[in-house]
Tab-separated table of C-alpha atoms in Angstrom:
chain	number	residue	atom	x	y	z
A	1	MET	CA	11.202	6.307	-6.915
A	2	LYS	CA	8.757	6.426	-9.242
A	3	ASN	CA	7.798	3.122	-8.943
A	4	ILE	CA	7.086	3.467	-5.415
A	5	PHE	CA	4.981	6.017	-5.389
A	6	LYS	CA	2.707	4.051	-8.176
A	7	ASN	CA	2.836	1.737	-5.964
A	8	ILE	CA	1.395	3.259	-3.315
A	9	GLY	CA	-2.223	2.820	-2.390
A	10	PRO	CA	-3.693	0.088	0.193
A	11	GLY	CA	-0.998	0.994	3.035
A	12	ALA	CA	-1.638	4.961	2.666
A	13	LEU	CA	-5.555	4.145	3.373
A	14	ILE	CA	-4.567	2.080	6.248
A	15	ALA	CA	-2.051	4.836	7.353
A	16	ALA	CA	-4.606	7.047	6.625
A	17	ALA	CA	-7.159	4.947	8.741
A	18	PHE	CA	-5.025	4.333	12.109
A	19	ILE	CA	-3.760	7.836	12.026
A	20	GLY	CA	-7.028	9.198	13.655
A	21	PRO	CA	-8.389	12.207	16.148
A	22	GLY	CA	-8.164	9.187	18.526
A	23	THR	CA	-4.364	8.565	17.711
A	24	VAL	CA	-3.705	12.504	17.280
A	25	THR	CA	-5.186	12.657	21.103
A	26	VAL	CA	-3.282	9.793	22.240
A	27	CYS	CA	-0.429	11.257	21.162
A	28	VAL	CA	-0.741	14.675	22.342
A	29	LEU	CA	-1.013	13.670	25.555
A	30	THR	CA	1.762	11.520	25.588
A	31	GLY	CA	4.526	14.082	24.520
A	32	VAL	CA	2.395	16.383	27.332
A	33	GLU	CA	3.110	14.203	30.084
A	34	PHE	CA	5.706	11.499	29.495
A	35	GLY	CA	7.994	14.403	26.570
A	36	PHE	CA	10.098	11.953	24.476
A	37	THR	CA	10.911	9.316	26.506
A	38	LEU	CA	8.143	6.526	25.323
A	39	LEU	CA	8.573	7.335	21.530
A	40	TRP	CA	9.781	3.656	21.421
A	41	ALA	CA	6.164	2.499	22.410
A	42	MET	CA	5.436	3.811	19.064
A	43	VAL	CA	8.535	2.168	17.378
A	44	LEU	CA	7.351	-1.153	18.729
A	45	SER	CA	3.695	-0.409	17.659
A	46	ILE	CA	4.804	0.308	14.001
A	47	ILE	CA	6.731	-2.688	13.474
A	48	ALA	CA	3.598	-4.973	15.056
A	49	THR	CA	1.316	-3.273	12.782
A	50	ILE	CA	3.341	-4.021	9.716
A	51	VAL	CA	3.600	-7.338	10.478
A	52	LEU	CA	-0.083	-8.088	11.128
A	53	GLN	CA	-0.872	-5.920	8.600
A	54	GLU	CA	1.872	-8.210	6.225
A	55	MET	CA	0.091	-11.548	7.224
A	56	ALA	CA	-3.484	-9.873	6.363
A	57	ILE	CA	-1.801	-9.021	2.919
A	58	ARG	CA	-0.489	-12.331	2.180
A	59	LEU	CA	-3.835	-13.324	2.913
A	60	GLY	CA	-5.372	-11.087	0.309
A	61	LEU	CA	-3.041	-11.860	-2.358
A	62	VAL	CA	-2.283	-15.392	-2.038
A	63	TYR	CA	-5.190	-17.034	-0.612
A	64	GLY	CA	-7.650	-14.539	-2.553
A	65	LYS	CA	-10.247	-13.754	0.943
A	66	GLY	CA	-10.112	-11.406	2.805
A	67	LEU	CA	-10.195	-12.006	6.512
A	68	ALA	CA	-14.064	-12.444	6.893
A	69	GLU	CA	-14.014	-14.628	4.492
A	70	ALA	CA	-10.991	-16.468	5.855
A	71	VAL	CA	-13.429	-17.059	9.105
A	72	ARG	CA	-16.292	-17.917	7.081
A	73	SER	CA	-14.271	-21.032	5.092
A	74	GLU	CA	-11.687	-21.806	7.876
A	75	ILE	CA	-13.299	-22.647	10.918
A	76	PRO	CA	-14.936	-25.573	10.511
A	77	LEU	CA	-17.035	-25.587	13.542
A	78	LYS	CA	-20.517	-23.541	12.550
A	79	THR	CA	-20.932	-22.726	16.228
A	80	VAL	CA	-17.740	-21.195	16.529
A	81	ARG	CA	-17.524	-19.644	12.992
A	82	ILE	CA	-21.361	-18.108	13.724
A	83	VAL	CA	-19.941	-16.723	17.363
A	84	ALA	CA	-16.976	-15.032	15.750
A	85	ILE	CA	-18.960	-13.930	12.659
A	86	LEU	CA	-21.229	-11.870	14.659
A	87	LEU	CA	-17.924	-10.864	17.307
A	88	ILE	CA	-16.810	-9.163	14.200
A	89	LEU	CA	-20.250	-7.325	13.068
A	90	SER	CA	-20.867	-6.499	16.094
A	91	ALA	CA	-17.008	-4.788	16.789
A	92	ILE	CA	-16.014	-3.085	13.374
A	93	LEU	CA	-19.836	-2.407	12.027
A	94	ILE	CA	-21.458	-0.791	15.337
A	95	GLY	CA	-18.038	0.045	16.878
A	96	ASN	CA	-17.449	2.170	13.380
A	97	ALA	CA	-20.711	3.931	13.362
A	98	ALA	CA	-19.926	5.634	16.973
A	99	TYR	CA	-15.853	6.586	16.615
A	100	GLU	CA	-17.538	7.814	13.054
A	101	ALA	CA	-18.334	11.169	15.280
A	102	GLY	CA	-15.169	11.030	16.848
A	103	ASN	CA	-13.518	10.681	13.479
A	104	ILE	CA	-16.137	13.620	11.434
A	105	SER	CA	-15.734	15.819	15.048
A	106	GLY	CA	-11.544	15.777	14.709
A	107	GLY	CA	-11.655	16.757	11.807
A	108	MET	CA	-13.749	19.906	12.669
A	109	LEU	CA	-11.303	20.714	15.784
A	110	GLY	CA	-9.253	21.251	13.010
A	111	LEU	CA	-11.060	23.347	11.273
A	112	GLU	CA	-12.473	25.436	13.841
A	113	THR	CA	-8.941	26.531	14.911
A	114	ILE	CA	-9.147	28.540	11.562
A	115	PHE	CA	-12.735	29.286	11.006
A	116	THR	CA	-14.112	30.761	14.482
A	117	GLU	CA	-17.708	30.665	13.391
A	118	SER	CA	-18.892	27.126	12.851
A	119	THR	CA	-22.694	26.585	13.818
A	120	VAL	CA	-25.703	27.283	11.820
A	121	LEU	CA	-29.300	27.526	14.304
A	122	ILE	CA	-32.189	25.360	12.397
A	123	GLY	CA	-34.831	26.438	14.896
A	124	SER	CA	-33.753	25.868	18.437
A	125	LEU	CA	-31.057	23.175	16.994
A	126	GLU	CA	-27.691	24.638	16.762
A	127	LEU	CA	-26.352	22.589	13.897
A	128	ASN	CA	-22.189	22.765	12.818
A	129	TYR	CA	-21.945	22.876	9.225
A	130	LEU	CA	-18.312	22.271	9.396
A	131	SER	CA	-19.164	18.040	10.449
A	132	MET	CA	-21.145	18.482	7.293
A	133	LEU	CA	-19.407	19.870	5.017
A	134	ILE	CA	-16.616	16.960	6.160
A	135	ALA	CA	-19.089	14.073	5.610
A	136	GLY	CA	-20.558	15.519	2.131
A	137	ILE	CA	-16.257	15.052	0.890
A	138	ALA	CA	-16.417	11.486	2.517
A	139	PHE	CA	-19.963	10.580	0.595
A	140	ILE	CA	-19.397	12.346	-2.655
A	141	LEU	CA	-15.867	10.112	-2.668
A	142	LEU	CA	-17.247	6.563	-1.082
A	143	PHE	CA	-20.538	7.049	-3.399
A	144	ILE	CA	-18.357	7.539	-6.716
A	145	GLY	CA	-17.750	4.030	-6.283
A	146	ASN	CA	-14.297	3.935	-7.863
A	147	TYR	CA	-11.684	2.330	-5.876
A	148	LYS	CA	-8.648	4.503	-7.296
A	149	VAL	CA	-10.342	7.895	-6.778
A	150	ILE	CA	-10.772	7.058	-2.923
A	151	GLU	CA	-7.042	5.540	-2.872
A	152	ARG	CA	-5.949	9.054	-4.788
A	153	SER	CA	-7.381	11.395	-2.663
A	154	LEU	CA	-6.746	8.760	0.796
A	155	VAL	CA	-2.813	9.280	-0.533
A	156	VAL	CA	-2.918	13.162	-1.072
A	157	LEU	CA	-4.695	13.640	2.335
A	158	VAL	CA	-1.788	11.536	3.740
A	159	ILE	CA	0.654	13.589	2.565
A	160	LEU	CA	-0.518	16.604	3.417
A	161	MET	CA	-0.730	15.268	6.477
A	162	SER	CA	2.657	13.729	7.167
A	163	ILE	CA	3.983	17.076	5.961
A	164	SER	CA	1.682	19.372	8.368
A	165	PHE	CA	2.832	17.531	11.368
A	166	LEU	CA	6.375	17.013	10.639
A	167	VAL	CA	6.567	20.756	9.493
A	168	THR	CA	5.436	21.448	12.903
A	169	ALA	CA	7.623	19.155	14.565
A	170	ILE	CA	10.872	20.421	13.014
A	171	VAL	CA	9.483	23.942	13.907
A	172	THR	CA	9.174	23.493	17.130
A	173	ASN	CA	13.315	22.561	17.424
A	174	PRO	CA	13.225	19.567	19.213
A	175	ASN	CA	16.518	18.056	21.445
A	176	TRP	CA	17.274	15.403	18.350
A	177	ILE	CA	19.144	13.855	20.688
A	178	GLU	CA	16.645	13.524	23.089
A	179	VAL	CA	14.004	12.195	20.428
A	180	LEU	CA	16.519	9.597	19.262
A	181	LYS	CA	17.153	8.015	23.109
A	182	GLY	CA	13.121	8.028	23.579
A	183	MET	CA	12.747	5.859	20.156
A	184	PHE	CA	15.600	3.792	20.725
A	185	MET	CA	16.605	3.268	24.453
A	186	PRO	CA	13.424	1.703	25.752
A	187	SER	CA	11.995	3.184	29.435
A	188	ILE	CA	8.664	2.985	31.332
A	189	PRO	CA	8.129	5.888	33.753
A	190	LYS	CA	5.999	5.825	36.405
A	191	GLU	CA	2.602	5.771	35.581
A	192	GLY	CA	3.724	5.455	32.010
A	193	VAL	CA	1.982	1.785	31.927
A	194	LEU	CA	-1.141	3.025	30.853
A	195	ALA	CA	0.039	5.690	27.918
A	196	ILE	CA	2.384	2.765	25.838
A	197	ILE	CA	-1.624	0.435	26.530
A	198	ALA	CA	-2.806	3.513	24.265
A	199	LEU	CA	-0.533	4.139	22.134
A	200	VAL	CA	-0.414	0.382	21.006
A	201	GLY	CA	-4.223	0.175	20.613
A	202	THR	CA	-4.588	3.221	18.731
A	203	THR	CA	-2.117	1.638	16.726
A	204	VAL	CA	-2.836	-1.305	16.264
A	205	VAL	CA	-6.132	-1.856	14.774
A	206	PRO	CA	-8.523	-4.829	14.656
A	207	TYR	CA	-10.483	-3.584	11.515
A	208	ASN	CA	-7.724	-2.250	9.812
A	209	LEU	CA	-6.409	-6.058	9.101
A	210	PHE	CA	-9.895	-6.459	7.489
A	211	LEU	CA	-9.525	-3.374	5.175
A	212	HIS	CA	-6.302	-3.781	4.083
A	213	ALA	CA	-6.493	-8.151	3.262
A	214	SER	CA	-9.630	-7.151	1.435
A	215	LEU	CA	-8.059	-3.426	-0.755
A	216	VAL	CA	-4.878	-5.763	-1.738
A	217	LYS	CA	-7.384	-7.421	-3.919
A	218	GLU	CA	-8.367	-4.072	-5.456
A	219	LYS	CA	-5.750	-2.812	-6.501
A	220	TRP	CA	-3.471	-5.703	-7.391
A	221	ASN	CA	-3.283	-9.379	-9.279
A	222	GLY	CA	-2.234	-12.566	-6.685
A	223	LYS	CA	0.694	-13.432	-5.387
A	224	GLU	CA	3.038	-12.188	-8.508
A	225	GLU	CA	2.179	-9.067	-7.034
A	226	LEU	CA	3.545	-9.420	-3.265
A	227	GLN	CA	6.374	-7.183	-3.741
A	228	ALA	CA	4.852	-4.636	-4.342
A	229	ALA	CA	2.123	-4.717	-1.837
A	230	ARG	CA	4.584	-5.280	0.646
A	231	THR	CA	6.577	-2.010	-0.207
A	232	ASP	CA	3.397	-0.333	-0.235
A	233	LEU	CA	2.754	-1.546	3.369
A	234	TYR	CA	6.618	-0.835	4.427
A	235	VAL	CA	6.296	2.597	3.041
A	236	SER	CA	2.871	4.290	3.908
A	237	ILE	CA	2.945	2.689	7.240
A	238	ILE	CA	6.738	3.871	8.345
A	239	LEU	CA	5.354	7.113	7.098
A	240	GLY	CA	2.133	6.831	9.383
A	241	GLY	CA	4.926	6.122	12.641
A	242	LEU	CA	6.639	9.098	11.403
A	243	VAL	CA	3.536	11.219	12.067
A	244	SER	CA	2.308	9.362	15.138
A	245	ILE	CA	6.027	10.363	16.323
A	246	ALA	CA	5.779	13.382	15.195
A	247	ILE	CA	2.628	14.607	17.029
A	248	ILE	CA	4.579	13.157	19.932
A	249	ILE	CA	7.877	15.576	19.762
A	250	CYS	CA	4.901	18.668	18.963
A	251	ALA	CA	3.069	18.060	22.041
A	252	ALA	CA	6.240	17.243	23.833
A	253	SER	CA	8.429	20.736	22.881
A	254	ILE	CA	4.879	22.930	24.993
A	255	LYS	CA	5.458	22.555	28.021
A	256	ASN	CA	2.053	23.194	29.501
A	257	SER	CA	-0.608	21.036	31.304
A	258	GLU	CA	-3.805	22.074	30.277
A	259	ILE	CA	-3.201	20.637	26.853
A	260	SER	CA	-5.482	17.815	26.249
A	261	ASN	CA	-6.101	17.462	22.678
A	262	ALA	CA	-4.431	18.682	18.906
A	263	ALA	CA	-6.914	22.015	18.815
A	264	ASP	CA	-5.309	22.732	22.234
A	265	LEU	CA	-1.958	22.126	20.992
A	266	ALA	CA	-2.510	24.315	17.818
A	267	LYS	CA	-3.891	27.331	19.891
A	268	SER	CA	-0.955	26.688	22.476
A	269	ILE	CA	1.684	26.439	19.787
A	270	GLU	CA	1.196	29.601	18.071
A	271	PRO	CA	2.417	32.530	20.870
A	272	LEU	CA	5.951	30.087	20.645
A	273	PHE	CA	6.382	29.251	16.698
A	274	GLY	CA	3.129	32.014	14.895
A	275	SER	CA	0.498	31.601	13.317
A	276	PHE	CA	2.666	29.558	10.765
A	277	ALA	CA	2.973	26.019	12.644
A	278	LYS	CA	-0.899	27.146	14.021
A	279	TYR	CA	-2.094	26.427	10.426
A	280	PHE	CA	-0.223	23.015	10.177
A	281	LEU	CA	-0.937	21.628	13.178
A	282	SER	CA	-4.785	21.999	12.260
A	283	ILE	CA	-4.342	21.177	8.845
A	284	GLY	CA	-2.718	18.019	9.678
A	285	LEU	CA	-5.736	17.065	12.183
A	286	PHE	CA	-8.093	18.532	9.466
A	287	ALA	CA	-6.420	15.411	7.405
A	288	ALA	CA	-6.878	13.041	9.853
A	289	GLY	CA	-10.406	12.997	11.064
A	290	ILE	CA	-11.434	13.570	7.289
A	291	SER	CA	-9.240	10.655	6.076
A	292	SER	CA	-10.156	8.202	9.022
A	293	ALA	CA	-14.123	9.625	8.646
A	294	ILE	CA	-13.816	7.787	4.603
A	295	THR	CA	-11.674	4.661	5.698
A	296	ALA	CA	-14.480	3.445	8.818
A	297	PRO	CA	-17.234	3.296	6.860
A	298	LEU	CA	-15.562	1.837	3.832
A	299	ALA	CA	-13.272	-0.707	6.442
A	300	ALA	CA	-17.503	-1.279	7.568
A	301	ALA	CA	-19.013	-1.909	3.832
A	302	TYR	CA	-15.669	-4.383	3.527
A	303	VAL	CA	-16.505	-6.363	6.503
A	304	ALA	CA	-20.524	-6.582	5.824
A	305	ARG	CA	-19.575	-7.956	2.477
A	306	GLY	CA	-16.725	-10.854	3.585
A	307	CYS	CA	-18.949	-11.752	6.762
A	308	PHE	CA	-22.491	-11.870	3.994
A	309	ASP	CA	-20.141	-13.025	0.938
A	310	TRP	CA	-22.188	-10.421	-1.323
A	311	GLU	CA	-20.838	-9.047	-4.601
A	312	LEU	CA	-17.901	-7.565	-5.422
A	313	SER	CA	-18.495	-4.480	-6.256
A	314	LEU	CA	-18.077	-1.393	-4.473
A	315	LYS	CA	-21.490	0.368	-6.137
A	316	SER	CA	-23.889	-2.503	-4.995
A	317	LYS	CA	-26.564	-1.728	-3.018
A	318	LYS	CA	-25.642	-3.249	0.333
A	319	PHE	CA	-22.354	-2.189	-0.124
A	320	ARG	CA	-22.995	1.325	0.333
A	321	ALA	CA	-25.869	0.796	1.994
A	322	VAL	CA	-23.834	0.153	4.808
A	323	TRP	CA	-21.106	2.754	4.968
A	324	MET	CA	-23.796	5.230	4.273
A	325	LEU	CA	-25.692	4.195	7.986
A	326	VAL	CA	-22.208	4.593	9.740
A	327	LEU	CA	-21.722	7.685	7.617
A	328	LEU	CA	-25.194	9.094	8.725
A	329	THR	CA	-24.753	8.006	12.145
A	330	GLY	CA	-21.542	9.804	12.889
A	331	VAL	CA	-22.795	12.797	11.162
A	332	ILE	CA	-25.853	12.625	13.220
A	333	PHE	CA	-23.862	12.510	16.980
A	334	SER	CA	-21.421	15.135	15.746
A	335	SER	CA	-23.455	17.511	14.342
A	336	VAL	CA	-26.152	17.537	17.923
A	337	GLY	CA	-23.040	17.146	20.216
A	338	PHE	CA	-24.474	13.979	21.613
A	339	LYS	CA	-22.244	11.405	22.732
A	340	PRO	CA	-23.299	7.552	22.796
A	341	ILE	CA	-21.901	6.219	26.122
A	342	GLU	CA	-23.563	3.020	25.772
A	343	VAL	CA	-22.228	2.292	22.407
A	344	ILE	CA	-19.108	3.518	22.546
A	345	GLN	CA	-18.677	1.250	25.431
A	346	PHE	CA	-20.385	-1.674	24.030
A	347	ALA	CA	-18.062	-1.305	20.986
A	348	GLN	CA	-14.701	-1.257	23.424
A	349	VAL	CA	-16.233	-4.058	24.747
A	350	ALA	CA	-16.421	-5.851	21.403
A	351	ASN	CA	-12.901	-4.531	20.123
A	352	GLY	CA	-11.131	-5.716	22.985
A	353	ILE	CA	-12.229	-9.105	22.706
A	354	LEU	CA	-11.800	-9.343	18.964
A	355	LEU	CA	-8.254	-7.616	18.670
A	356	PRO	CA	-6.639	-10.886	20.538
A	357	VAL	CA	-9.573	-13.469	18.390
A	358	ILE	CA	-8.950	-11.641	15.346
A	359	ALA	CA	-5.162	-11.229	15.704
A	360	GLY	CA	-4.186	-15.158	16.709
A	361	PHE	CA	-6.806	-16.463	14.290
A	362	LEU	CA	-4.996	-14.333	11.715
A	363	VAL	CA	-1.925	-16.268	13.225
A	364	TRP	CA	-2.968	-19.488	13.165
A	365	VAL	CA	-4.953	-19.032	9.135
A	366	VAL	CA	-1.364	-18.327	7.746
A	367	ASN	CA	0.284	-21.129	9.114
A	368	LYS	CA	-1.735	-23.456	7.156
A	369	GLU	CA	-0.073	-24.653	4.318
A	370	SER	CA	-3.565	-25.562	2.446
A	371	VAL	CA	-4.316	-21.433	2.804
A	372	LEU	CA	-1.083	-20.330	1.898
A	373	GLY	CA	1.288	-22.836	0.182
A	374	THR	CA	4.782	-22.155	0.157
A	375	TYR	CA	3.973	-18.358	1.487
A	376	LYS	CA	3.087	-19.381	4.767
A	377	ASN	CA	4.595	-17.780	8.095
A	378	ASN	CA	8.327	-18.712	9.034
A	379	LYS	CA	9.543	-19.467	12.801
A	380	ALA	CA	10.230	-15.586	12.875
A	381	GLN	CA	7.440	-14.211	11.261
A	382	ASN	CA	5.379	-16.652	14.207
A	383	ALA	CA	7.368	-15.951	16.728
A	384	ILE	CA	7.078	-12.156	16.697
A	385	GLY	CA	2.980	-13.200	15.554
A	386	ILE	CA	2.553	-14.511	19.387
A	387	ILE	CA	4.453	-12.662	20.465
A	388	ILE	CA	1.876	-9.145	19.333
A	389	VAL	CA	-1.002	-11.859	19.775
A	390	LEU	CA	-0.355	-11.943	23.535
A	391	ILE	CA	0.136	-7.836	23.584
A	392	ALA	CA	-2.810	-7.731	22.033
A	393	LEU	CA	-4.778	-10.056	25.059
A	394	VAL	CA	-3.178	-6.856	27.828
A	395	LEU	CA	-4.372	-4.657	25.620
A	396	GLY	CA	-8.108	-6.618	25.138
A	397	LEU	CA	-8.073	-6.474	28.610
A	398	ARG	CA	-7.062	-3.760	29.492
A	399	SER	CA	-10.164	-2.203	27.181
A	400	LEU	CA	-12.573	-4.677	29.452
A	401	SER	CA	-11.243	-3.467	32.414
A	402	LYS	CA	-11.732	0.426	32.031
A	403	VAL	CA	-15.229	-0.223	30.682
A	404	PHE	CA	-15.859	-2.588	33.186
A	405	PHE	CA	-14.479	-1.081	36.241
A	406	ASP	CA	-13.001	2.427	35.212
A	407	VAL	CA	-9.421	1.620	35.654
């Protein structure tokens, strides 16, 4: 058991990244509207995440390069390579900058259920000091530039988040037989398709593939430690999946159609289960927000480093400049309440295209013997990988239709 926790690291960062405010909101809405019925979709999402992230860590440890570097090295046609790099930069850098405001705001929602007064007036401008607090913590951890410090901090946040949501789910005392049926007996209720797509889309995240392939090289050296990296992956992502499932269970236990996010859920849960449950849920939401507020800028910086072949240092000026820009953008948008709709729509389009493209590229590159040798994909991994690519294509098309046709 001690060795398992010793090896926990990059996987916890990935779990911290995908359990952000967006995931929390999607899980809350799914639980409120469909109860336990769509828990199986979250189980499948976690399986898909594990399969793709395992390919990414193989690429990082065996090939010795991150996913962005692999795109640069393995796509032979210059025009295709340039288009791919531009797409990656657009989706990850611009996308993470746009979504960073949501990460910080999500952490603020958790704190606001505990601290009622959170704004200060500076002249005629009303600013939220909680966003400054969250951004300040993220800035300090990233500026230190020590991977172990970042890793340990996020492991603590993931554990805190896990305890918070799991305890709250247990306190709501759900019908556990119905929970198990929802997890392992798939059914699609009327109008449930979009909820299924949302659950998968918020869990299988493009930037996590880039982040994971880069992070494993920070902690481990070479293919000899691949098993340790896999253990980290399985433990962390399954724990992250249990957190998402716990959020759905919490929301399903509250029959209130006016709940639209976790902050509403925290307020609604107090009359039935006491302030104890409310505070646990609020702390969980805070941990989800701040952990994603740290990983989003970090991922953007790793992607930029891979695309432009910068030096391998978390303290380099270029690396810091990228995460600072992403973090600053999030602080500004969240502090003044500005919602950059056009930027977010652009990011959705870029991510909608990027997910199937990168998933397809990843499956292709981990099949190359020149890249992974004997560690290349087997037939079972390819079959699952192809199914995931097709799902990613559906998700991508759904994302594009939402932006262009609002359907």
